[in-house]
């Protein structure tokens, strides 16, 4: 188990390293930030001066090396535009992003899994058919279109919720729902197909013969075994939601990390963009790592082979 | 009484015949097929079908509501946008752009990803390790962030959107094809070909590729909807197709600020995207079930 952990941790580090290199090169290929910091009338000497004061005139590998050695110590440099520590800016946006993602994930799990289990249980019924239709429609609607549809109905039509911005609970509902539907539908489909496989097995028949209550059969005997792909997927989804969240944040003018990354890329604000992308990549790698651990807990068979 | 009598009349024979013919030959679901055909016809013959040019509006006719509403102009069936451009025509040209992006990028990606996957699966070793690591890393950065970074680097143009899509979806092909290759490689006929003295390239081309191809086709058909959504999302964020072309994503982007006063500018492209994407999804599922049912989990 110790070796397994070390190997998994090594994968996280390699992923972060390659990701940081790719992002670093891409951002540097995208343009010269010094040009954007000075007025159009600035002399070439002035631009060169700024460039050297920011260390942008040094060879690329020196700049990258400096970045890595600082990053390891937790220093991601200063925003070129706002003159604030980059990491601080990214982290200050995290509560808003986590708020939406947390609520959305909660909603998705709360509705997606029971709907999936029940629709597998009542396979072929009207409930199942309408759940599947809902899933097909929900999957076909891109998140920004879903956001606009929800704004159209609830904010402009019924006038019960605000259209955008961050404030009380009411501001949270639409963005969270937009993100949630996307995940809920996927969870529903996955849970349904996984449960259909499980419900056809011998041990479920045995549980029925034993005369167990149906809810116990479904959840303790059925879902415990059918949960594996669902757990994997829920983990991947957390990050997928950060990605989809970029668009949703744009639709609802929500002040989260995604919006910050987009605006800092547009402003060629390297340190902030780097810090943001790295934090999100780290989040993904770590959640993949946690999922590996969860496997062992959910399925003792895997624990034994390890 | 009369209502009951109507209900007892059997459906017309030719309808039943058509239905059983459809089922017997496992033809694709009819409604999605129809929508996709309309989409294709619009995309290919956009110049002939569209009643107005895609990008020249008359400012005197801005924000006209769709036909049927007060103050509507009957020559603009779905109304006009903030610059007086015909929404219907822009939707039709938008279909052309969506089709162009998805065909070109999916074809290129499938070729590239399949080739990389074949090499990785067949040769193994270091090459395989490097490829798989690249796949892992590119799958562990959220796609939209890569897209935003790439768009900032390359700037907005049609070619760049295609490049971005290729970079985002090639890992799916490489991984799938590598996996398939590894299992096909074990087959006896591959061993036999090797004993018979075939070179690795011949084995790849003659024995492995034909076995991997159905899987690739399935993935391609499932990707059409995904690419349409990607292109629309990029254009919506302002990182996609330059404004001189009409695209569904940019139409929504321009319209959603005016949702309150002129809903039709954003709502029609939303409807069109949803219908198209759902139809392509359903047809993609059908292709998968026909060609390669074991991929159901993908």
mmCIF file with all atom_site columns, N, CA and C in Angstrom, chain B residues 211-244:
data_model
loop_
_atom_site.group_PDB
_atom_site.id
_atom_site.type_symbol
_atom_site.label_atom_id
_atom_site.label_alt_id
_atom_site.label_comp_id
_atom_site.label_asym_id
_atom_site.label_entity_id
_atom_site.label_seq_id
_atom_site.pdbx_PDB_ins_code
_atom_site.Cartn_x
_atom_site.Cartn_y
_atom_site.Cartn_z
_atom_site.occupancy
_atom_site.B_iso_or_equiv
_atom_site.pdbx_formal_charge
_atom_site.auth_seq_id
_atom_site.auth_comp_id
_atom_site.auth_asym_id
_atom_site.auth_atom_id
_atom_site.pdbx_PDB_model_num
ATOM 1   N N  . UNK B 1 211 ? -9.339  -3.916 -37.955 1.00 0.00 ? 211 UNK B N  1
ATOM 2   C CA . UNK B 1 211 ? -10.061 -4.352 -36.769 1.00 0.00 ? 211 UNK B CA 1
ATOM 3   C C  . UNK B 1 211 ? -10.365 -3.210 -35.812 1.00 0.00 ? 211 UNK B C  1
ATOM 4   N N  . UNK B 1 212 ? -9.574  -2.151 -35.924 1.00 0.00 ? 212 UNK B N  1
ATOM 5   C CA . UNK B 1 212 ? -9.738  -1.025 -35.014 1.00 0.00 ? 212 UNK B CA 1
ATOM 6   C C  . UNK B 1 212 ? -10.732 -0.020 -35.584 1.00 0.00 ? 212 UNK B C  1
ATOM 7   N N  . UNK B 1 213 ? -10.867 -0.039 -36.915 1.00 0.00 ? 213 UNK B N  1
ATOM 8   C CA . UNK B 1 213 ? -11.628 0.992  -37.602 1.00 0.00 ? 213 UNK B CA 1
ATOM 9   C C  . UNK B 1 213 ? -13.078 1.182  -37.141 1.00 0.00 ? 213 UNK B C  1
ATOM 10  N N  . UNK B 1 214 ? -13.848 0.099  -36.919 1.00 0.00 ? 214 UNK B N  1
ATOM 11  C CA . UNK B 1 214 ? -15.232 0.322  -36.470 1.00 0.00 ? 214 UNK B CA 1
ATOM 12  C C  . UNK B 1 214 ? -15.296 1.123  -35.174 1.00 0.00 ? 214 UNK B C  1
ATOM 13  N N  . UNK B 1 215 ? -14.388 0.815  -34.253 1.00 0.00 ? 215 UNK B N  1
ATOM 14  C CA . UNK B 1 215 ? -14.357 1.540  -32.986 1.00 0.00 ? 215 UNK B CA 1
ATOM 15  C C  . UNK B 1 215 ? -14.109 3.024  -33.219 1.00 0.00 ? 215 UNK B C  1
ATOM 16  N N  . UNK B 1 216 ? -13.178 3.318  -34.141 1.00 0.00 ? 216 UNK B N  1
ATOM 17  C CA . UNK B 1 216 ? -12.862 4.714  -34.435 1.00 0.00 ? 216 UNK B CA 1
ATOM 18  C C  . UNK B 1 216 ? -14.076 5.412  -35.045 1.00 0.00 ? 216 UNK B C  1
ATOM 19  N N  . UNK B 1 217 ? -14.763 4.715  -35.937 1.00 0.00 ? 217 UNK B N  1
ATOM 20  C CA . UNK B 1 217 ? -15.960 5.298  -36.555 1.00 0.00 ? 217 UNK B CA 1
ATOM 21  C C  . UNK B 1 217 ? -17.005 5.640  -35.508 1.00 0.00 ? 217 UNK B C  1
ATOM 22  N N  . UNK B 1 218 ? -17.171 4.748  -34.537 1.00 0.00 ? 218 UNK B N  1
ATOM 23  C CA . UNK B 1 218 ? -18.154 5.000  -33.480 1.00 0.00 ? 218 UNK B CA 1
ATOM 24  C C  . UNK B 1 218 ? -17.780 6.249  -32.704 1.00 0.00 ? 218 UNK B C  1
ATOM 25  N N  . UNK B 1 219 ? -16.517 6.342  -32.337 1.00 0.00 ? 219 UNK B N  1
ATOM 26  C CA . UNK B 1 219 ? -16.070 7.504  -31.573 1.00 0.00 ? 219 UNK B CA 1
ATOM 27  C C  . UNK B 1 219 ? -16.274 8.784  -32.388 1.00 0.00 ? 219 UNK B C  1
ATOM 28  N N  . UNK B 1 220 ? -15.992 8.698  -33.697 1.00 0.00 ? 220 UNK B N  1
ATOM 29  C CA . UNK B 1 220 ? -16.175 9.872  -34.558 1.00 0.00 ? 220 UNK B CA 1
ATOM 30  C C  . UNK B 1 220 ? -17.630 10.323 -34.558 1.00 0.00 ? 220 UNK B C  1
ATOM 31  N N  . UNK B 1 221 ? -18.537 9.350  -34.666 1.00 0.00 ? 221 UNK B N  1
ATOM 32  C CA . UNK B 1 221 ? -19.947 9.745  -34.732 1.00 0.00 ? 221 UNK B CA 1
ATOM 33  C C  . UNK B 1 221 ? -20.414 10.320 -33.398 1.00 0.00 ? 221 UNK B C  1
ATOM 34  N N  . UNK B 1 222 ? -19.840 9.820  -32.285 1.00 0.00 ? 222 UNK B N  1
ATOM 35  C CA . UNK B 1 222 ? -20.227 10.363 -30.985 1.00 0.00 ? 222 UNK B CA 1
ATOM 36  C C  . UNK B 1 222 ? -19.627 11.752 -30.770 1.00 0.00 ? 222 UNK B C  1
ATOM 37  N N  . UNK B 1 223 ? -18.550 12.056 -31.492 1.00 0.00 ? 223 UNK B N  1
ATOM 38  C CA . UNK B 1 223 ? -17.865 13.330 -31.275 1.00 0.00 ? 223 UNK B CA 1
ATOM 39  C C  . UNK B 1 223 ? -18.507 14.504 -32.007 1.00 0.00 ? 223 UNK B C  1
ATOM 40  N N  . UNK B 1 224 ? -19.367 14.229 -33.007 1.00 0.00 ? 224 UNK B N  1
ATOM 41  C CA . UNK B 1 224 ? -19.925 15.340 -33.784 1.00 0.00 ? 224 UNK B CA 1
ATOM 42  C C  . UNK B 1 224 ? -20.623 16.340 -32.866 1.00 0.00 ? 224 UNK B C  1
ATOM 43  N N  . UNK B 1 225 ? -21.503 15.828 -32.010 1.00 0.00 ? 225 UNK B N  1
ATOM 44  C CA . UNK B 1 225 ? -22.243 16.717 -31.113 1.00 0.00 ? 225 UNK B CA 1
ATOM 45  C C  . UNK B 1 225 ? -21.287 17.454 -30.178 1.00 0.00 ? 225 UNK B C  1
ATOM 46  N N  . UNK B 1 226 ? -20.289 16.726 -29.691 1.00 0.00 ? 226 UNK B N  1
ATOM 47  C CA . UNK B 1 226 ? -19.325 17.332 -28.770 1.00 0.00 ? 226 UNK B CA 1
ATOM 48  C C  . UNK B 1 226 ? -18.600 18.508 -29.418 1.00 0.00 ? 226 UNK B C  1
ATOM 49  N N  . UNK B 1 227 ? -18.185 18.314 -30.668 1.00 0.00 ? 227 UNK B N  1
ATOM 50  C CA . UNK B 1 227 ? -17.437 19.382 -31.350 1.00 0.00 ? 227 UNK B CA 1
ATOM 51  C C  . UNK B 1 227 ? -18.339 20.586 -31.621 1.00 0.00 ? 227 UNK B C  1
ATOM 52  N N  . UNK B 1 228 ? -19.590 20.326 -31.979 1.00 0.00 ? 228 UNK B N  1
ATOM 53  C CA . UNK B 1 228 ? -20.512 21.445 -32.201 1.00 0.00 ? 228 UNK B CA 1
ATOM 54  C C  . UNK B 1 228 ? -20.650 22.262 -30.914 1.00 0.00 ? 228 UNK B C  1
ATOM 55  N N  . UNK B 1 229 ? -20.772 21.561 -29.780 1.00 0.00 ? 229 UNK B N  1
ATOM 56  C CA . UNK B 1 229 ? -20.883 22.260 -28.504 1.00 0.00 ? 229 UNK B CA 1
ATOM 57  C C  . UNK B 1 229 ? -19.602 23.029 -28.180 1.00 0.00 ? 229 UNK B C  1
ATOM 58  N N  . UNK B 1 230 ? -18.454 22.397 -28.448 1.00 0.00 ? 230 UNK B N  1
ATOM 59  C CA . UNK B 1 230 ? -17.169 23.056 -28.190 1.00 0.00 ? 230 UNK B CA 1
ATOM 60  C C  . UNK B 1 230 ? -17.047 24.348 -28.987 1.00 0.00 ? 230 UNK B C  1
ATOM 61  N N  . UNK B 1 231 ? -17.353 24.252 -30.274 1.00 0.00 ? 231 UNK B N  1
ATOM 62  C CA . UNK B 1 231 ? -17.221 25.424 -31.135 1.00 0.00 ? 231 UNK B CA 1
ATOM 63  C C  . UNK B 1 231 ? -18.162 26.520 -30.654 1.00 0.00 ? 231 UNK B C  1
ATOM 64  N N  . UNK B 1 232 ? -19.380 26.143 -30.322 1.00 0.00 ? 232 UNK B N  1
ATOM 65  C CA . UNK B 1 232 ? -20.345 27.143 -29.848 1.00 0.00 ? 232 UNK B CA 1
ATOM 66  C C  . UNK B 1 232 ? -19.865 27.763 -28.544 1.00 0.00 ? 232 UNK B C  1
ATOM 67  N N  . UNK B 1 233 ? -19.321 26.947 -27.637 1.00 0.00 ? 233 UNK B N  1
ATOM 68  C CA . UNK B 1 233 ? -18.846 27.455 -26.354 1.00 0.00 ? 233 UNK B CA 1
ATOM 69  C C  . UNK B 1 233 ? -17.688 28.432 -26.538 1.00 0.00 ? 233 UNK B C  1
ATOM 70  N N  . UNK B 1 234 ? -16.736 28.063 -27.403 1.00 0.00 ? 234 UNK B N  1
ATOM 71  C CA . UNK B 1 234 ? -15.599 28.955 -27.665 1.00 0.00 ? 234 UNK B CA 1
ATOM 72  C C  . UNK B 1 234 ? -16.073 30.273 -28.264 1.00 0.00 ? 234 UNK B C  1
ATOM 73  N N  . UNK B 1 235 ? -16.972 30.190 -29.239 1.00 0.00 ? 235 UNK B N  1
ATOM 74  C CA . UNK B 1 235 ? -17.463 31.417 -29.858 1.00 0.00 ? 235 UNK B CA 1
ATOM 75  C C  . UNK B 1 235 ? -18.252 32.241 -28.849 1.00 0.00 ? 235 UNK B C  1
ATOM 76  N N  . UNK B 1 236 ? -18.971 31.546 -27.957 1.00 0.00 ? 236 UNK B N  1
ATOM 77  C CA . UNK B 1 236 ? -19.737 32.253 -26.939 1.00 0.00 ? 236 UNK B CA 1
ATOM 78  C C  . UNK B 1 236 ? -18.807 33.048 -26.012 1.00 0.00 ? 236 UNK B C  1
ATOM 79  N N  . UNK B 1 237 ? -17.653 32.458 -25.664 1.00 0.00 ? 237 UNK B N  1
ATOM 80  C CA . UNK B 1 237 ? -16.710 33.149 -24.785 1.00 0.00 ? 237 UNK B CA 1
ATOM 81  C C  . UNK B 1 237 ? -15.919 34.218 -25.539 1.00 0.00 ? 237 UNK B C  1
ATOM 82  N N  . UNK B 1 238 ? -16.066 34.242 -26.874 1.00 0.00 ? 238 UNK B N  1
ATOM 83  C CA . UNK B 1 238 ? -15.323 35.219 -27.656 1.00 0.00 ? 238 UNK B CA 1
ATOM 84  C C  . UNK B 1 238 ? -13.944 34.731 -28.053 1.00 0.00 ? 238 UNK B C  1
ATOM 85  N N  . UNK B 1 239 ? -13.674 33.417 -27.901 1.00 0.00 ? 239 UNK B N  1
ATOM 86  C CA . UNK B 1 239 ? -12.368 32.879 -28.273 1.00 0.00 ? 239 UNK B CA 1
ATOM 87  C C  . UNK B 1 239 ? -12.436 32.069 -29.561 1.00 0.00 ? 239 UNK B C  1
ATOM 88  N N  . UNK B 1 240 ? -13.579 32.102 -30.243 1.00 0.00 ? 240 UNK B N  1
ATOM 89  C CA . UNK B 1 240 ? -13.763 31.151 -31.338 1.00 0.00 ? 240 UNK B CA 1
ATOM 90  C C  . UNK B 1 240 ? -13.620 31.751 -32.713 1.00 0.00 ? 240 UNK B C  1
ATOM 91  N N  . UNK B 1 241 ? -14.645 31.525 -33.514 1.00 0.00 ? 241 UNK B N  1
ATOM 92  C CA . UNK B 1 241 ? -14.662 31.953 -34.904 1.00 0.00 ? 241 UNK B CA 1
ATOM 93  C C  . UNK B 1 241 ? -14.740 33.486 -34.950 1.00 0.00 ? 241 UNK B C  1
ATOM 94  N N  . UNK B 1 242 ? -13.927 34.141 -35.805 1.00 0.00 ? 242 UNK B N  1
ATOM 95  C CA . UNK B 1 242 ? -13.990 35.603 -35.890 1.00 0.00 ? 242 UNK B CA 1
ATOM 96  C C  . UNK B 1 242 ? -15.368 36.089 -36.323 1.00 0.00 ? 242 UNK B C  1
ATOM 97  N N  . UNK B 1 243 ? -15.729 37.317 -35.911 1.00 0.00 ? 243 UNK B N  1
ATOM 98  C CA . UNK B 1 243 ? -17.105 37.802 -36.077 1.00 0.00 ? 243 UNK B CA 1
ATOM 99  C C  . UNK B 1 243 ? -17.566 37.960 -37.527 1.00 0.00 ? 243 UNK B C  1
ATOM 100 N N  . UNK B 1 244 ? -16.662 37.847 -38.508 1.00 0.00 ? 244 UNK B N  1
ATOM 101 C CA . UNK B 1 244 ? -17.156 38.034 -39.867 1.00 0.00 ? 244 UNK B CA 1
ATOM 102 C C  . UNK B 1 244 ? -17.976 36.829 -40.345 1.00 0.00 ? 244 UNK B C  1
#
